[in-house]
Amino acid sequence: MNEVRVGIVGLGRLGRTHAINLAQNVPGAKLVAACSFVEDELEYAKRELGVTETYKSFEEMAASPNLDAVCIVSPSGYHPEQIRLAMEKGLHVFSEKPIGLDIEDIEKTMEVINAHPDQVFQLGFMRRYDESYQYAKKMVDEGQLGELTVVRCYGIDPSSGLESFVDFARNSNSGGLFSDMSIHDIDLVRWFTKKEVSRVWAMGKNAAYPELDELNELETGAAMMQLEDKTMAILVAGRNAAHGYHVETELIGTKGMLRVAAAPEKNLVTVFDENGAVRPTSQNFPERFRDAFVHEMKEFISCIKEKRQPEVGAIDGLQSTKVAIACQQSVEANQIVEVK
């Protein structure tokens, strides 16, 4: 297979990132088709990315004889049905997180994925493909930190996007703060420790937009988690970082500790002006994880060509979603919740 022909569904901010990468930055991939409800997005795909087939129906796109694979970047609630449909059409599937919002629906989807072992399925946990996180993972796996005792994760979106999120929350279902955002950190906890989460205690507060209370959404949330070997993990998630896009991970072990991106620096530049000595910071996830998004899509295409499965798959989506749902249940019940 010289070129893997890909169709993409969803051309919002993240979808556009994947579309550009498939069209321009991933050798061996060819972006053939795009699917969206928004006509302007389809026009963009044709005009800027050279897409030759556009659709408003995912089912119609998946039936195209000109596709080998699909990239699913639609709203979270659509993921399970679209994954199943694409797999049953004989297509390889890359799906953004989460794999779904309902455990029974995810398990049903996994049955379909497992019934097609010759097709590649990859889930979009892009932080695993970030060079800094890979460096930290190698140190952990080599025992340089000793036995891990605590993992601390921050994942906070810039406050510049909070108002638009509130508008989104009024009309759509994000799955909640933990499923929508903390799921990346939950995956990192599982990836670094190689252990599952056994119970959680979570809480949250809406300060800038108290109306989120009525929408059952959280502006800021935190969770304490205990893993099956009693390792501890602490998550902080939010949508209101004044300085930009803040993603930080700390690993504490018996021999040492490390931090990934303790300051969310944009580059190595320091500006000296009337504000003092200032380090610019990343302002959004496409900027901070630009290379990671390219690397994960290169892996997807390589897996198809080499007829192998990627490291991150459906089981990672299932387990992370179980934890995220337990965190939301803990907030609502104001008590510790066991993860089953």
XYZ file of C-alpha atoms in Angstrom:
340
model
C 0.000 0.000 0.000
C 1.767 3.136 -1.233
C -0.794 5.585 0.115
C -3.391 5.155 2.832
C -6.543 6.969 1.712
C -8.246 8.628 4.676
C -11.587 10.303 5.282
C -12.112 12.606 8.265
C -15.312 13.430 10.143
C -15.331 16.636 12.175
C -13.446 19.772 11.121
C -13.513 21.882 14.270
C -10.280 23.042 15.895
C -8.931 19.554 16.608
C -10.386 18.081 13.428
C -8.661 20.763 11.383
C -5.361 19.933 13.096
C -5.680 16.272 12.112
C -6.866 17.168 8.607
C -3.867 19.417 7.962
C -1.497 16.753 9.245
C -3.046 14.046 7.071
C -2.969 16.297 4.020
C 0.489 17.803 4.497
C 2.584 16.353 7.326
C 2.165 12.565 7.357
C 4.066 10.693 4.621
C 2.075 7.836 3.135
C -1.302 9.365 3.961
C -3.705 10.972 1.516
C -6.711 12.926 2.762
C -9.409 11.987 0.270
C -12.707 12.804 1.988
C -14.201 15.037 4.658
C -17.512 14.929 6.505
C -19.146 17.810 8.391
C -22.536 19.394 8.979
C -20.949 22.799 8.336
C -20.725 23.775 4.670
C -17.887 26.269 5.263
C -15.765 23.491 6.756
C -16.298 21.297 3.700
C -15.405 24.209 1.418
C -12.222 24.716 3.449
C -11.315 21.037 3.052
C -11.741 21.220 -0.707
C -10.067 24.601 -1.165
C -7.147 24.349 1.265
C -6.521 20.625 1.666
C -7.332 19.219 -1.760
C -10.115 16.927 -0.558
C -12.047 15.513 -3.517
C -15.041 13.993 -1.699
C -17.226 15.836 0.822
C -20.176 14.490 2.795
C -22.700 15.580 5.397
C -23.414 11.937 6.298
C -20.724 9.795 7.943
C -22.492 6.649 6.744
C -22.205 7.841 3.138
C -18.520 8.702 3.557
C -17.757 5.319 5.139
C -19.373 3.630 2.123
C -16.990 5.311 -0.323
C -14.912 2.751 -2.267
C -12.008 5.216 -2.257
C -11.173 4.972 1.455
C -8.854 2.729 3.449
C -9.285 4.465 6.810
C -11.218 7.107 8.715
C -10.222 9.682 11.304
C -13.075 10.369 13.749
C -13.021 13.834 15.338
C -16.766 14.298 15.791
C -18.479 15.155 19.128
C -17.796 12.487 21.751
C -21.281 11.009 21.779
C -20.977 9.981 18.122
C -17.716 8.055 18.501
C -18.993 4.545 19.350
C -21.544 4.334 16.535
C -19.107 5.753 13.983
C -16.315 3.415 15.086
C -18.600 0.397 14.740
C -19.883 1.467 11.343
C -16.390 2.097 9.984
C -15.020 -1.200 11.285
C -17.941 -3.093 9.760
C -17.207 -1.367 6.438
C -13.689 -2.814 6.534
C -11.940 0.470 7.338
C -9.042 1.164 9.673
C -10.067 3.622 12.397
C -8.385 6.428 14.273
C -10.759 7.927 16.839
C -10.238 10.878 19.098
C -10.836 10.406 22.792
C -13.023 9.478 24.503
C -13.950 6.197 22.873
C -17.453 6.822 24.248
C -19.440 8.239 27.149
C -21.328 5.107 28.220
C -19.616 1.926 29.416
C -22.143 -0.463 27.855
C -21.833 1.364 24.531
C -18.022 1.208 24.720
C -18.075 -2.521 25.463
C -20.375 -3.064 22.489
C -17.903 -1.097 20.359
C -14.973 -3.155 21.621
C -16.733 -6.343 20.545
C -16.881 -5.004 16.995
C -13.242 -3.867 17.103
C -12.100 -7.253 18.419
C -14.093 -8.997 15.676
C -11.893 -7.268 13.075
C -8.315 -8.009 14.210
C -6.850 -7.304 10.773
C -8.034 -3.692 10.913
C -6.114 -1.087 12.888
C -7.851 0.786 15.684
C -6.069 3.628 17.454
C -7.347 6.028 20.095
C -6.142 9.635 20.235
C -4.189 9.848 23.475
C -1.572 12.105 21.857
C 0.420 12.829 25.014
C 1.953 9.369 24.729
C 3.575 10.624 21.511
C 5.009 13.814 23.021
C 8.816 13.670 23.262
C 8.913 14.988 26.837
C 6.410 12.408 28.052
C 8.231 9.645 26.185
C 11.488 10.721 27.846
C 9.810 10.582 31.264
C 8.258 7.182 30.489
C 11.659 5.755 29.604
C 13.077 6.967 32.926
C 10.188 5.385 34.824
C 10.436 2.088 32.946
C 14.192 1.944 33.565
C 13.604 2.369 37.302
C 15.405 5.697 37.573
C 12.677 7.092 39.851
C 12.350 3.879 41.829
C 8.805 2.802 42.704
C 6.227 5.467 41.905
C 4.262 6.694 44.903
C 2.443 9.804 43.634
C 1.415 11.114 40.208
C 0.120 14.686 40.032
C -1.509 16.068 36.881
C -2.738 19.514 35.873
C -4.814 20.004 32.717
C -6.275 23.513 32.431
C -7.568 25.186 29.286
C -7.040 28.929 28.715
C -9.646 31.282 30.141
C -9.990 32.844 26.687
C -12.108 29.845 25.681
C -14.300 29.644 28.783
C -17.157 31.826 27.541
C -17.449 29.850 24.305
C -17.420 26.626 26.333
C -20.350 27.879 28.417
C -22.273 28.507 25.184
C -21.326 25.013 23.994
C -22.442 23.449 27.288
C -25.899 24.981 26.921
C -26.485 23.132 23.654
C -24.266 20.028 23.727
C -22.960 17.234 25.927
C -19.190 17.294 26.415
C -19.342 14.258 28.697
C -18.260 16.393 31.644
C -14.931 17.846 32.724
C -13.360 14.515 33.661
C -14.380 12.660 30.481
C -13.644 15.633 28.254
C -10.342 16.830 29.736
C -8.992 14.718 32.600
C -9.197 11.574 30.501
C -5.770 12.470 29.052
C -4.313 12.659 32.573
C -6.082 9.463 33.613
C -4.474 7.728 30.645
C -1.054 9.069 31.654
C -1.531 7.738 35.191
C -2.298 4.262 33.806
C 0.524 4.493 31.255
C 3.217 5.511 33.727
C 2.191 3.180 36.557
C 0.902 0.195 34.520
C -1.801 -0.073 37.188
C -5.557 0.469 37.243
C -7.405 3.004 39.412
C -9.417 1.378 42.192
C -11.272 4.308 43.786
C -11.675 8.068 43.451
C -12.815 11.102 45.428
C -13.586 14.118 43.281
C -15.001 17.604 43.733
C -15.531 20.760 41.747
C -16.384 24.458 41.791
C -17.890 26.919 39.334
C -16.610 30.392 40.198
C -16.429 32.491 37.024
C -19.642 31.000 35.587
C -21.912 29.699 38.392
C -24.591 28.951 35.760
C -22.573 25.836 34.878
C -24.066 24.319 38.054
C -27.435 24.137 36.325
C -25.855 22.522 33.248
C -24.154 19.804 35.331
C -20.787 21.001 34.012
C -17.647 21.970 35.880
C -15.355 24.917 35.355
C -12.721 23.488 37.732
C -12.455 20.023 39.213
C -10.037 17.945 41.256
C -9.761 14.268 42.073
C -7.741 12.101 44.436
C -7.270 8.577 43.129
C -5.954 5.371 44.675
C -4.519 2.738 42.346
C -4.685 -1.003 42.854
C -1.186 -1.049 44.423
C -2.011 1.989 46.636
C -0.068 4.420 44.445
C -1.743 7.835 44.677
C -2.717 10.187 41.856
C -3.988 13.757 42.037
C -5.770 15.442 39.128
C -6.628 19.099 38.677
C -8.688 19.998 35.605
C -10.109 23.327 34.563
C -11.108 25.728 31.856
C -9.840 29.002 33.316
C -6.043 29.411 33.113
C -5.339 33.132 32.717
C -1.810 32.619 31.361
C -2.623 30.121 28.577
C -2.834 26.353 28.144
C -1.444 24.613 31.234
C -0.596 20.907 31.140
C 1.792 19.666 33.816
C 2.661 16.225 35.169
C 4.716 15.348 38.237
C 5.993 11.861 39.059
C 7.284 11.126 42.565
C 9.151 7.892 43.247
C 11.302 6.317 45.926
C 14.529 7.370 44.158
C 13.569 10.743 42.763
C 10.950 12.847 41.047
C 10.422 14.681 37.779
C 8.090 17.254 36.322
C 6.975 17.566 32.723
C 6.286 21.199 31.750
C 6.229 22.706 35.231
C 5.898 25.987 33.324
C 3.969 25.721 30.025
C 6.674 27.485 28.039
C 6.031 28.289 24.387
C 9.729 28.241 23.468
C 13.163 29.111 24.867
C 12.662 32.877 24.546
C 12.788 35.181 27.571
C 11.453 38.713 27.027
C 12.891 41.544 29.115
C 10.641 44.629 29.107
C 8.528 46.852 31.372
C 6.826 43.708 32.694
C 10.124 42.260 33.902
C 11.580 38.960 32.680
C 8.759 37.107 30.913
C 8.639 33.616 29.376
C 5.897 33.262 26.726
C 3.535 30.342 27.325
C 1.582 27.989 25.053
C -1.920 29.292 24.416
C -3.745 26.184 23.194
C -3.430 22.437 22.722
C -2.679 22.503 18.949
C 0.359 24.629 19.764
C 1.602 22.679 22.822
C 1.142 19.222 21.286
C 1.745 20.102 17.623
C 4.470 17.485 17.141
C 2.643 14.863 19.214
C -0.390 15.090 16.927
C 1.870 14.487 13.920
C 3.678 11.599 15.594
C 0.476 9.787 16.602
C -0.953 10.049 13.079
C 2.326 8.799 11.603
C 2.019 5.820 13.940
C -1.544 5.143 12.746
C -0.466 5.129 9.090
C 2.611 2.993 9.879
C 0.447 0.442 11.708
C -1.803 0.117 8.668
C 1.135 -0.356 6.304
C 2.976 -2.744 8.629
C -0.171 -4.677 9.602
C 0.226 -4.255 13.353
C -1.774 -2.706 16.174
C -0.678 0.462 18.022
C 0.199 0.572 21.705
C -2.873 2.619 22.625
C -6.198 0.975 21.852
C -9.780 0.400 22.867
C -9.008 -1.039 26.312
C -7.234 2.203 27.237
C -10.340 4.115 26.240
C -12.587 1.845 28.287
C -10.503 1.956 31.472
C -9.933 5.713 31.334
C -13.624 6.371 30.777
C -14.541 4.160 33.733
C -12.353 6.356 35.939
C -13.706 9.598 34.458
C -17.306 8.480 35.040
C -16.451 7.490 38.616
C -15.002 10.972 39.185
C -18.225 12.595 37.968
C -20.274 10.266 40.189
C -18.063 11.209 43.140
C -18.708 14.913 42.566
C -22.451 14.353 42.387
C -22.605 12.032 45.414
C -19.947 13.862 47.451
C -18.308 10.604 48.441
C -15.577 8.139 47.511
C -16.522 5.954 44.545
C -15.110 2.525 43.786
C -14.068 1.990 40.176
C -15.536 -1.281 38.887
